[in-house]
Amino acid sequence: MYAQMVKSEPRDESVESKAFQARIDAGEKIEPRDWMPEGYRKTLIRQIGQHAHSEIVGQLPEGNWITRAPTLERKAILLAKVQDEAGHGLYLYCAAETLGVSRDELTEMLLDGRMKYSSIFSYPTLTWADMGAVGWLVDGAAIMNQVPLQRTSFGPYARAMIRICKEESFHQRQGFDVMMKMAKGTPAQKKMAQDALNRFWYPSLMMFGPSDKDSVHSAQSMAWRIKMNTNDELRQKFVDQTVPQAEFLGLTVPDPDLKWNEDRGHYDYSEPDWSEFYDVLKGNGPCSVDRIETRKKAWDDGAWVRDALMAHAEKQKSKVAAE
Amino acid sequence: MSDTKSQQWPLWEIFIRGQHGASHRHVGSLHAPDAELAIKHARDVYTRRKEGVSIWAVPTTAIAASNPDQKGQLYDPSDNKPYRHPTFFDIPKEIGGM
């Protein structure tokens, strides 16, 4: 999941808005040409836009390892995965565009800091084991959030999520496969796997956003069914699913207070350092500056290609018109 | 008979959304003089039994299509990329759904 702390617009109390809410409560999908409250539209642009940006920026930490993958097969697999992320970004930008914003506007808002991407991608990927941890934990956390979003109220968003979820399974499994190899490898490889888990555990927990008691935007978004579960619900589900997987790998989750709670039927776990989370969101993560600079460079360096293709299309059009 | 070709209404491709939340799917085509009538005709031709909740009509000439002769060149490259499918990776059963 790639949308955190999406600011929700307030609901208005008009007759139309009440009828709109009734449609959502009845489980109907909202389509781009349907009437919708301005707040719903604005909140969705923020959420889908942030989600799209995260897919695109999310290519960078993994792109970092394409040229250094340990085998040709691993390289081809990683390349295919990063290619999927680009596709996911495009599905989502198109879904956002049905709400009346252009992709260029969204890109500009990412580059000038008006829009965010997920905090997780502001962390560096230091070793090959990080490719395992990212697939296993980061994509695992994303799936946790995206599966319920397949039932979200906005049709184009829900349909994009269905396509994306189909592809995410490959991502998580390839990550776990890398992790298994490393965890069952030489002592040095196992150490790398443990180190990757140590560094990615808490940032992965942060992906679900702040604790419910501090999550100020949830109620309206949940009423609109553009957020399907609370942050803590999903985080708990993720912990419950992931801890046995870590045990299978023979790795230790870096949380001394982690333990199974028989009464609750869930693991008790330590919260991440939320001051770090807010700091990363403000753009002070270890790689925050680098990520945006890289995106900006790609955008600027690609300008002549976009212009040239447009000029070519115009030229072809005038040729056909002249015939 | 005058020139029949010039009198023929243009062709439209019709897409129907079968139910709320689903994508529009192509169901067929029909002739109509303009977009408004294309949708009215599509209603009569393709949704007499409530097959849909929404209709799109697109001028046939506006559709760009891939060339069937290029099938191999377009799709064969996926043949040697089986890792794009999740089942490529052997994940032990005890790990659960992934």
mmCIF file with all atom_site columns, C-alpha atoms in Angstrom, chain A residues 8-193:
data_model
loop_
_atom_site.group_PDB
_atom_site.id
_atom_site.type_symbol
_atom_site.label_atom_id
_atom_site.label_alt_id
_atom_site.label_comp_id
_atom_site.label_asym_id
_atom_site.label_entity_id
_atom_site.label_seq_id
_atom_site.pdbx_PDB_ins_code
_atom_site.Cartn_x
_atom_site.Cartn_y
_atom_site.Cartn_z
_atom_site.occupancy
_atom_site.B_iso_or_equiv
_atom_site.pdbx_formal_charge
_atom_site.auth_seq_id
_atom_site.auth_comp_id
_atom_site.auth_asym_id
_atom_site.auth_atom_id
_atom_site.pdbx_PDB_model_num
ATOM 1   C CA . SER A 1 8   ? -9.590  13.540  3.534   1.00 0.00 ? 8   SER A CA 1
ATOM 2   C CA . GLU A 1 9   ? -11.929 16.341  2.520   1.00 0.00 ? 9   GLU A CA 1
ATOM 3   C CA . PRO A 1 10  ? -14.975 16.872  4.728   1.00 0.00 ? 10  PRO A CA 1
ATOM 4   C CA . ARG A 1 11  ? -18.340 15.586  3.603   1.00 0.00 ? 11  ARG A CA 1
ATOM 5   C CA . ASP A 1 12  ? -20.948 18.168  2.644   1.00 0.00 ? 12  ASP A CA 1
ATOM 6   C CA . GLU A 1 13  ? -24.530 17.798  3.776   1.00 0.00 ? 13  GLU A CA 1
ATOM 7   C CA . SER A 1 14  ? -26.306 18.445  0.484   1.00 0.00 ? 14  SER A CA 1
ATOM 8   C CA . VAL A 1 15  ? -29.130 16.241  -0.776  1.00 0.00 ? 15  VAL A CA 1
ATOM 9   C CA . GLU A 1 16  ? -26.883 15.009  -3.601  1.00 0.00 ? 16  GLU A CA 1
ATOM 10  C CA . SER A 1 17  ? -24.183 14.031  -1.148  1.00 0.00 ? 17  SER A CA 1
ATOM 11  C CA . LYS A 1 18  ? -26.618 12.022  0.916   1.00 0.00 ? 18  LYS A CA 1
ATOM 12  C CA . ALA A 1 19  ? -27.900 10.218  -2.169  1.00 0.00 ? 19  ALA A CA 1
ATOM 13  C CA . PHE A 1 20  ? -24.287 9.584   -3.162  1.00 0.00 ? 20  PHE A CA 1
ATOM 14  C CA . GLN A 1 21  ? -23.505 8.100   0.238   1.00 0.00 ? 21  GLN A CA 1
ATOM 15  C CA . ALA A 1 22  ? -26.572 5.864   -0.077  1.00 0.00 ? 22  ALA A CA 1
ATOM 16  C CA . ARG A 1 23  ? -25.208 4.489   -3.359  1.00 0.00 ? 23  ARG A CA 1
ATOM 17  C CA . ILE A 1 24  ? -21.882 3.718   -1.709  1.00 0.00 ? 24  ILE A CA 1
ATOM 18  C CA . ASP A 1 25  ? -23.597 2.116   1.276   1.00 0.00 ? 25  ASP A CA 1
ATOM 19  C CA . ALA A 1 26  ? -25.541 -0.076  -1.145  1.00 0.00 ? 26  ALA A CA 1
ATOM 20  C CA . GLY A 1 27  ? -22.214 -1.295  -2.567  1.00 0.00 ? 27  GLY A CA 1
ATOM 21  C CA . GLU A 1 28  ? -22.579 0.425   -5.920  1.00 0.00 ? 28  GLU A CA 1
ATOM 22  C CA . LYS A 1 29  ? -19.508 1.506   -7.839  1.00 0.00 ? 29  LYS A CA 1
ATOM 23  C CA . ILE A 1 30  ? -18.994 5.151   -8.680  1.00 0.00 ? 30  ILE A CA 1
ATOM 24  C CA . GLU A 1 31  ? -17.906 5.771   -12.267 1.00 0.00 ? 31  GLU A CA 1
ATOM 25  C CA . PRO A 1 32  ? -16.110 8.866   -13.622 1.00 0.00 ? 32  PRO A CA 1
ATOM 26  C CA . ARG A 1 33  ? -19.188 10.450  -15.194 1.00 0.00 ? 33  ARG A CA 1
ATOM 27  C CA . ASP A 1 34  ? -21.393 9.951   -12.133 1.00 0.00 ? 34  ASP A CA 1
ATOM 28  C CA . TRP A 1 35  ? -22.081 12.902  -9.880  1.00 0.00 ? 35  TRP A CA 1
ATOM 29  C CA . MET A 1 36  ? -19.708 12.899  -6.910  1.00 0.00 ? 36  MET A CA 1
ATOM 30  C CA . PRO A 1 37  ? -19.018 15.323  -4.070  1.00 0.00 ? 37  PRO A CA 1
ATOM 31  C CA . GLU A 1 38  ? -16.011 17.537  -4.654  1.00 0.00 ? 38  GLU A CA 1
ATOM 32  C CA . GLY A 1 39  ? -14.425 16.179  -1.472  1.00 0.00 ? 39  GLY A CA 1
ATOM 33  C CA . TYR A 1 40  ? -14.636 12.596  -2.722  1.00 0.00 ? 40  TYR A CA 1
ATOM 34  C CA . ARG A 1 41  ? -13.025 13.589  -6.010  1.00 0.00 ? 41  ARG A CA 1
ATOM 35  C CA . LYS A 1 42  ? -10.214 15.562  -4.364  1.00 0.00 ? 42  LYS A CA 1
ATOM 36  C CA . THR A 1 43  ? -9.468  12.903  -1.765  1.00 0.00 ? 43  THR A CA 1
ATOM 37  C CA . LEU A 1 44  ? -9.332  10.208  -4.432  1.00 0.00 ? 44  LEU A CA 1
ATOM 38  C CA . ILE A 1 45  ? -6.974  12.234  -6.632  1.00 0.00 ? 45  ILE A CA 1
ATOM 39  C CA . ARG A 1 46  ? -4.661  12.553  -3.630  1.00 0.00 ? 46  ARG A CA 1
ATOM 40  C CA . GLN A 1 47  ? -4.884  8.885   -2.764  1.00 0.00 ? 47  GLN A CA 1
ATOM 41  C CA . ILE A 1 48  ? -4.609  7.378   -6.249  1.00 0.00 ? 48  ILE A CA 1
ATOM 42  C CA . GLY A 1 49  ? -1.941  9.940   -7.172  1.00 0.00 ? 49  GLY A CA 1
ATOM 43  C CA . GLN A 1 50  ? 0.138   9.109   -4.120  1.00 0.00 ? 50  GLN A CA 1
ATOM 44  C CA . HIS A 1 51  ? -0.335  5.426   -4.842  1.00 0.00 ? 51  HIS A CA 1
ATOM 45  C CA . ALA A 1 52  ? 0.844   5.931   -8.438  1.00 0.00 ? 52  ALA A CA 1
ATOM 46  C CA . HIS A 1 53  ? 3.861   7.993   -7.356  1.00 0.00 ? 53  HIS A CA 1
ATOM 47  C CA . SER A 1 54  ? 4.840   5.220   -4.952  1.00 0.00 ? 54  SER A CA 1
ATOM 48  C CA . GLU A 1 55  ? 4.795   2.648   -7.737  1.00 0.00 ? 55  GLU A CA 1
ATOM 49  C CA . ILE A 1 56  ? 7.037   4.857   -9.867  1.00 0.00 ? 56  ILE A CA 1
ATOM 50  C CA . VAL A 1 57  ? 9.465   5.948   -7.123  1.00 0.00 ? 57  VAL A CA 1
ATOM 51  C CA . GLY A 1 58  ? 9.363   2.348   -5.868  1.00 0.00 ? 58  GLY A CA 1
ATOM 52  C CA . GLN A 1 59  ? 11.264  1.317   -8.977  1.00 0.00 ? 59  GLN A CA 1
ATOM 53  C CA . LEU A 1 60  ? 14.365  3.166   -7.782  1.00 0.00 ? 60  LEU A CA 1
ATOM 54  C CA . PRO A 1 61  ? 15.472  1.105   -4.743  1.00 0.00 ? 61  PRO A CA 1
ATOM 55  C CA . GLU A 1 62  ? 15.184  -2.088  -6.820  1.00 0.00 ? 62  GLU A CA 1
ATOM 56  C CA . GLY A 1 63  ? 16.532  -0.568  -10.015 1.00 0.00 ? 63  GLY A CA 1
ATOM 57  C CA . ASN A 1 64  ? 19.651  -0.012  -7.919  1.00 0.00 ? 64  ASN A CA 1
ATOM 58  C CA . TRP A 1 65  ? 20.344  -3.778  -8.064  1.00 0.00 ? 65  TRP A CA 1
ATOM 59  C CA . ILE A 1 66  ? 19.477  -4.675  -11.666 1.00 0.00 ? 66  ILE A CA 1
ATOM 60  C CA . THR A 1 67  ? 23.038  -4.309  -12.873 1.00 0.00 ? 67  THR A CA 1
ATOM 61  C CA . ARG A 1 68  ? 24.416  -6.076  -9.809  1.00 0.00 ? 68  ARG A CA 1
ATOM 62  C CA . ALA A 1 69  ? 22.073  -9.070  -9.532  1.00 0.00 ? 69  ALA A CA 1
ATOM 63  C CA . PRO A 1 70  ? 24.089  -12.223 -8.698  1.00 0.00 ? 70  PRO A CA 1
ATOM 64  C CA . THR A 1 71  ? 22.993  -14.255 -11.760 1.00 0.00 ? 71  THR A CA 1
ATOM 65  C CA . LEU A 1 72  ? 21.541  -13.578 -15.192 1.00 0.00 ? 72  LEU A CA 1
ATOM 66  C CA . GLU A 1 73  ? 18.282  -15.253 -14.134 1.00 0.00 ? 73  GLU A CA 1
ATOM 67  C CA . ARG A 1 74  ? 17.942  -13.085 -11.014 1.00 0.00 ? 74  ARG A CA 1
ATOM 68  C CA . LYS A 1 75  ? 18.643  -10.051 -13.144 1.00 0.00 ? 75  LYS A CA 1
ATOM 69  C CA . ALA A 1 76  ? 15.942  -10.939 -15.678 1.00 0.00 ? 76  ALA A CA 1
ATOM 70  C CA . ILE A 1 77  ? 13.449  -11.569 -12.852 1.00 0.00 ? 77  ILE A CA 1
ATOM 71  C CA . LEU A 1 78  ? 14.246  -8.279  -11.118 1.00 0.00 ? 78  LEU A CA 1
ATOM 72  C CA . LEU A 1 79  ? 13.974  -6.430  -14.404 1.00 0.00 ? 79  LEU A CA 1
ATOM 73  C CA . ALA A 1 80  ? 10.538  -7.990  -14.985 1.00 0.00 ? 80  ALA A CA 1
ATOM 74  C CA . LYS A 1 81  ? 9.446   -6.943  -11.515 1.00 0.00 ? 81  LYS A CA 1
ATOM 75  C CA . VAL A 1 82  ? 10.580  -3.336  -11.914 1.00 0.00 ? 82  VAL A CA 1
ATOM 76  C CA . GLN A 1 83  ? 8.845   -3.282  -15.299 1.00 0.00 ? 83  GLN A CA 1
ATOM 77  C CA . ASP A 1 84  ? 5.617   -4.360  -13.563 1.00 0.00 ? 84  ASP A CA 1
ATOM 78  C CA . GLU A 1 85  ? 5.956   -1.462  -11.109 1.00 0.00 ? 85  GLU A CA 1
ATOM 79  C CA . ALA A 1 86  ? 6.101   0.981   -14.018 1.00 0.00 ? 86  ALA A CA 1
ATOM 80  C CA . GLY A 1 87  ? 2.922   -0.621  -15.372 1.00 0.00 ? 87  GLY A CA 1
ATOM 81  C CA . HIS A 1 88  ? 1.209   -0.324  -11.992 1.00 0.00 ? 88  HIS A CA 1
ATOM 82  C CA . GLY A 1 89  ? 2.068   3.363   -11.886 1.00 0.00 ? 89  GLY A CA 1
ATOM 83  C CA . LEU A 1 90  ? 0.533   3.829   -15.328 1.00 0.00 ? 90  LEU A CA 1
ATOM 84  C CA . TYR A 1 91  ? -2.713  1.989   -14.465 1.00 0.00 ? 91  TYR A CA 1
ATOM 85  C CA . LEU A 1 92  ? -3.071  4.236   -11.447 1.00 0.00 ? 92  LEU A CA 1
ATOM 86  C CA . TYR A 1 93  ? -2.234  7.519   -13.181 1.00 0.00 ? 93  TYR A CA 1
ATOM 87  C CA . CYS A 1 94  ? -4.909  6.674   -15.754 1.00 0.00 ? 94  CYS A CA 1
ATOM 88  C CA . ALA A 1 95  ? -7.429  5.931   -12.993 1.00 0.00 ? 95  ALA A CA 1
ATOM 89  C CA . ALA A 1 96  ? -6.605  9.311   -11.431 1.00 0.00 ? 96  ALA A CA 1
ATOM 90  C CA . GLU A 1 97  ? -6.967  11.049  -14.801 1.00 0.00 ? 97  GLU A CA 1
ATOM 91  C CA . THR A 1 98  ? -10.615 9.965   -15.025 1.00 0.00 ? 98  THR A CA 1
ATOM 92  C CA . LEU A 1 99  ? -11.159 12.380  -12.112 1.00 0.00 ? 99  LEU A CA 1
ATOM 93  C CA . GLY A 1 100 ? -10.060 15.388  -14.125 1.00 0.00 ? 100 GLY A CA 1
ATOM 94  C CA . VAL A 1 101 ? -6.384  15.781  -13.313 1.00 0.00 ? 101 VAL A CA 1
ATOM 95  C CA . SER A 1 102 ? -3.634  15.237  -15.879 1.00 0.00 ? 102 SER A CA 1
ATOM 96  C CA . ARG A 1 103 ? -0.657  12.942  -15.462 1.00 0.00 ? 103 ARG A CA 1
ATOM 97  C CA . ASP A 1 104 ? 1.715   15.840  -16.061 1.00 0.00 ? 104 ASP A CA 1
ATOM 98  C CA . GLU A 1 105 ? 0.086   17.813  -13.247 1.00 0.00 ? 105 GLU A CA 1
ATOM 99  C CA . LEU A 1 106 ? 0.456   14.849  -10.904 1.00 0.00 ? 106 LEU A CA 1
ATOM 100 C CA . THR A 1 107 ? 4.103   14.430  -11.880 1.00 0.00 ? 107 THR A CA 1
ATOM 101 C CA . GLU A 1 108 ? 4.798   18.106  -11.283 1.00 0.00 ? 108 GLU A CA 1
ATOM 102 C CA . MET A 1 109 ? 3.173   17.901  -7.851  1.00 0.00 ? 109 MET A CA 1
ATOM 103 C CA . LEU A 1 110 ? 5.412   14.959  -6.944  1.00 0.00 ? 110 LEU A CA 1
ATOM 104 C CA . LEU A 1 111 ? 8.533   16.758  -8.123  1.00 0.00 ? 111 LEU A CA 1
ATOM 105 C CA . ASP A 1 112 ? 7.797   20.022  -6.308  1.00 0.00 ? 112 ASP A CA 1
ATOM 106 C CA . GLY A 1 113 ? 6.828   18.241  -3.084  1.00 0.00 ? 113 GLY A CA 1
ATOM 107 C CA . ARG A 1 114 ? 3.097   18.980  -3.056  1.00 0.00 ? 114 ARG A CA 1
ATOM 108 C CA . MET A 1 115 ? 2.378   15.245  -3.324  1.00 0.00 ? 115 MET A CA 1
ATOM 109 C CA . LYS A 1 116 ? 4.037   12.385  -1.459  1.00 0.00 ? 116 LYS A CA 1
ATOM 110 C CA . TYR A 1 117 ? 5.066   8.818   -2.102  1.00 0.00 ? 117 TYR A CA 1
ATOM 111 C CA . SER A 1 118 ? 5.229   5.997   0.443   1.00 0.00 ? 118 SER A CA 1
ATOM 112 C CA . SER A 1 119 ? 7.762   6.484   3.231   1.00 0.00 ? 119 SER A CA 1
ATOM 113 C CA . ILE A 1 120 ? 9.215   3.020   2.577   1.00 0.00 ? 120 ILE A CA 1
ATOM 114 C CA . PHE A 1 121 ? 10.968  4.104   -0.607  1.00 0.00 ? 121 PHE A CA 1
ATOM 115 C CA . SER A 1 122 ? 13.046  6.698   1.191   1.00 0.00 ? 122 SER A CA 1
ATOM 116 C CA . TYR A 1 123 ? 15.149  3.883   2.656   1.00 0.00 ? 123 TYR A CA 1
ATOM 117 C CA . PRO A 1 124 ? 18.256  2.582   0.886   1.00 0.00 ? 124 PRO A CA 1
ATOM 118 C CA . THR A 1 125 ? 18.766  -0.938  -0.507  1.00 0.00 ? 125 THR A CA 1
ATOM 119 C CA . LEU A 1 126 ? 22.273  -1.777  0.626   1.00 0.00 ? 126 LEU A CA 1
ATOM 120 C CA . THR A 1 127 ? 22.747  -5.459  -0.224  1.00 0.00 ? 127 THR A CA 1
ATOM 121 C CA . TRP A 1 128 ? 21.266  -8.123  -2.504  1.00 0.00 ? 128 TRP A CA 1
ATOM 122 C CA . ALA A 1 129 ? 19.338  -9.507  0.477   1.00 0.00 ? 129 ALA A CA 1
ATOM 123 C CA . ASP A 1 130 ? 17.392  -6.232  0.472   1.00 0.00 ? 130 ASP A CA 1
ATOM 124 C CA . MET A 1 131 ? 15.829  -7.352  -2.840  1.00 0.00 ? 131 MET A CA 1
ATOM 125 C CA . GLY A 1 132 ? 14.481  -10.334 -0.938  1.00 0.00 ? 132 GLY A CA 1
ATOM 126 C CA . ALA A 1 133 ? 13.277  -8.216  1.969   1.00 0.00 ? 133 ALA A CA 1
ATOM 127 C CA . VAL A 1 134 ? 11.588  -5.687  -0.307  1.00 0.00 ? 134 VAL A CA 1
ATOM 128 C CA . GLY A 1 135 ? 9.652   -8.365  -2.212  1.00 0.00 ? 135 GLY A CA 1
ATOM 129 C CA . TRP A 1 136 ? 8.747   -10.315 0.899   1.00 0.00 ? 136 TRP A CA 1
ATOM 130 C CA . LEU A 1 137 ? 7.963   -7.473  3.330   1.00 0.00 ? 137 LEU A CA 1
ATOM 131 C CA . VAL A 1 138 ? 7.259   -4.351  1.279   1.00 0.00 ? 138 VAL A CA 1
ATOM 132 C CA . ASP A 1 139 ? 5.231   -6.074  -1.416  1.00 0.00 ? 139 ASP A CA 1
ATOM 133 C CA . GLY A 1 140 ? 3.672   -8.242  1.288   1.00 0.00 ? 140 GLY A CA 1
ATOM 134 C CA . ALA A 1 141 ? 2.500   -5.117  3.118   1.00 0.00 ? 141 ALA A CA 1
ATOM 135 C CA . ALA A 1 142 ? 1.303   -3.596  -0.155  1.00 0.00 ? 142 ALA A CA 1
ATOM 136 C CA . ILE A 1 143 ? -0.769  -6.693  -0.944  1.00 0.00 ? 143 ILE A CA 1
ATOM 137 C CA . MET A 1 144 ? -2.352  -6.516  2.518   1.00 0.00 ? 144 MET A CA 1
ATOM 138 C CA . ASN A 1 145 ? -3.725  -3.095  1.630   1.00 0.00 ? 145 ASN A CA 1
ATOM 139 C CA . GLN A 1 146 ? -4.407  -3.595  -2.057  1.00 0.00 ? 146 GLN A CA 1
ATOM 140 C CA . VAL A 1 147 ? -6.479  -6.766  -1.829  1.00 0.00 ? 147 VAL A CA 1
ATOM 141 C CA . PRO A 1 148 ? -9.343  -5.026  0.010   1.00 0.00 ? 148 PRO A CA 1
ATOM 142 C CA . LEU A 1 149 ? -8.993  -2.006  -2.318  1.00 0.00 ? 149 LEU A CA 1
ATOM 143 C CA . GLN A 1 150 ? -10.195 -4.248  -5.149  1.00 0.00 ? 150 GLN A CA 1
ATOM 144 C CA . ARG A 1 151 ? -13.627 -3.594  -3.580  1.00 0.00 ? 151 ARG A CA 1
ATOM 145 C CA . THR A 1 152 ? -13.193 0.169   -3.275  1.00 0.00 ? 152 THR A CA 1
ATOM 146 C CA . SER A 1 153 ? -16.116 2.377   -4.351  1.00 0.00 ? 153 SER A CA 1
ATOM 147 C CA . PHE A 1 154 ? -14.464 4.084   -7.331  1.00 0.00 ? 154 PHE A CA 1
ATOM 148 C CA . GLY A 1 155 ? -14.718 1.797   -10.374 1.00 0.00 ? 155 GLY A CA 1
ATOM 149 C CA . PRO A 1 156 ? -11.493 2.710   -12.226 1.00 0.00 ? 156 PRO A CA 1
ATOM 150 C CA . TYR A 1 157 ? -9.456  2.428   -8.991  1.00 0.00 ? 157 TYR A CA 1
ATOM 151 C CA . ALA A 1 158 ? -10.998 -0.938  -8.102  1.00 0.00 ? 158 ALA A CA 1
ATOM 152 C CA . ARG A 1 159 ? -10.341 -2.307  -11.575 1.00 0.00 ? 159 ARG A CA 1
ATOM 153 C CA . ALA A 1 160 ? -6.719  -1.084  -11.538 1.00 0.00 ? 160 ALA A CA 1
ATOM 154 C CA . MET A 1 161 ? -6.305  -2.828  -8.178  1.00 0.00 ? 161 MET A CA 1
ATOM 155 C CA . ILE A 1 162 ? -7.582  -6.114  -9.590  1.00 0.00 ? 162 ILE A CA 1
ATOM 156 C CA . ARG A 1 163 ? -4.937  -6.043  -12.326 1.00 0.00 ? 163 ARG A CA 1
ATOM 157 C CA . ILE A 1 164 ? -2.233  -5.007  -9.880  1.00 0.00 ? 164 ILE A CA 1
ATOM 158 C CA . CYS A 1 165 ? -3.045  -7.661  -7.289  1.00 0.00 ? 165 CYS A CA 1
ATOM 159 C CA . LYS A 1 166 ? -2.759  -10.385 -9.924  1.00 0.00 ? 166 LYS A CA 1
ATOM 160 C CA . GLU A 1 167 ? 0.805   -9.270  -10.589 1.00 0.00 ? 167 GLU A CA 1
ATOM 161 C CA . GLU A 1 168 ? 1.853   -8.635  -6.981  1.00 0.00 ? 168 GLU A CA 1
ATOM 162 C CA . SER A 1 169 ? 1.846   -12.319 -6.135  1.00 0.00 ? 169 SER A CA 1
ATOM 163 C CA . PHE A 1 170 ? 4.869   -12.792 -8.413  1.00 0.00 ? 170 PHE A CA 1
ATOM 164 C CA . HIS A 1 171 ? 6.597   -9.921  -6.645  1.00 0.00 ? 171 HIS A CA 1
ATOM 165 C CA . GLN A 1 172 ? 6.181   -11.269 -3.165  1.00 0.00 ? 172 GLN A CA 1
ATOM 166 C CA . ARG A 1 173 ? 7.070   -14.827 -4.087  1.00 0.00 ? 173 ARG A CA 1
ATOM 167 C CA . GLN A 1 174 ? 10.240  -13.809 -5.917  1.00 0.00 ? 174 GLN A CA 1
ATOM 168 C CA . GLY A 1 175 ? 11.241  -11.827 -2.814  1.00 0.00 ? 175 GLY A CA 1
ATOM 169 C CA . PHE A 1 176 ? 10.640  -14.763 -0.512  1.00 0.00 ? 176 PHE A CA 1
ATOM 170 C CA . ASP A 1 177 ? 12.544  -16.996 -2.921  1.00 0.00 ? 177 ASP A CA 1
ATOM 171 C CA . VAL A 1 178 ? 15.575  -14.680 -2.701  1.00 0.00 ? 178 VAL A CA 1
ATOM 172 C CA . MET A 1 179 ? 15.190  -14.663 1.090   1.00 0.00 ? 179 MET A CA 1
ATOM 173 C CA . MET A 1 180 ? 15.077  -18.484 1.281   1.00 0.00 ? 180 MET A CA 1
ATOM 174 C CA . LYS A 1 181 ? 18.225  -18.754 -0.788  1.00 0.00 ? 181 LYS A CA 1
ATOM 175 C CA . MET A 1 182 ? 20.071  -16.245 1.380   1.00 0.00 ? 182 MET A CA 1
ATOM 176 C CA . ALA A 1 183 ? 18.783  -17.577 4.704   1.00 0.00 ? 183 ALA A CA 1
ATOM 177 C CA . LYS A 1 184 ? 19.798  -21.126 3.810   1.00 0.00 ? 184 LYS A CA 1
ATOM 178 C CA . GLY A 1 185 ? 23.119  -20.093 2.290   1.00 0.00 ? 185 GLY A CA 1
ATOM 179 C CA . THR A 1 186 ? 26.562  -19.458 3.780   1.00 0.00 ? 186 THR A CA 1
ATOM 180 C CA . PRO A 1 187 ? 26.867  -17.810 7.213   1.00 0.00 ? 187 PRO A CA 1
ATOM 181 C CA . ALA A 1 188 ? 27.697  -14.545 5.420   1.00 0.00 ? 188 ALA A CA 1
ATOM 182 C CA . GLN A 1 189 ? 24.548  -14.776 3.280   1.00 0.00 ? 189 GLN A CA 1
ATOM 183 C CA . LYS A 1 190 ? 22.408  -15.593 6.302   1.00 0.00 ? 190 LYS A CA 1
ATOM 184 C CA . LYS A 1 191 ? 23.860  -12.584 8.073   1.00 0.00 ? 191 LYS A CA 1
ATOM 185 C CA . MET A 1 192 ? 22.908  -10.384 5.123   1.00 0.00 ? 192 MET A CA 1
ATOM 186 C CA . ALA A 1 193 ? 19.354  -11.763 5.196   1.00 0.00 ? 193 ALA A CA 1
#
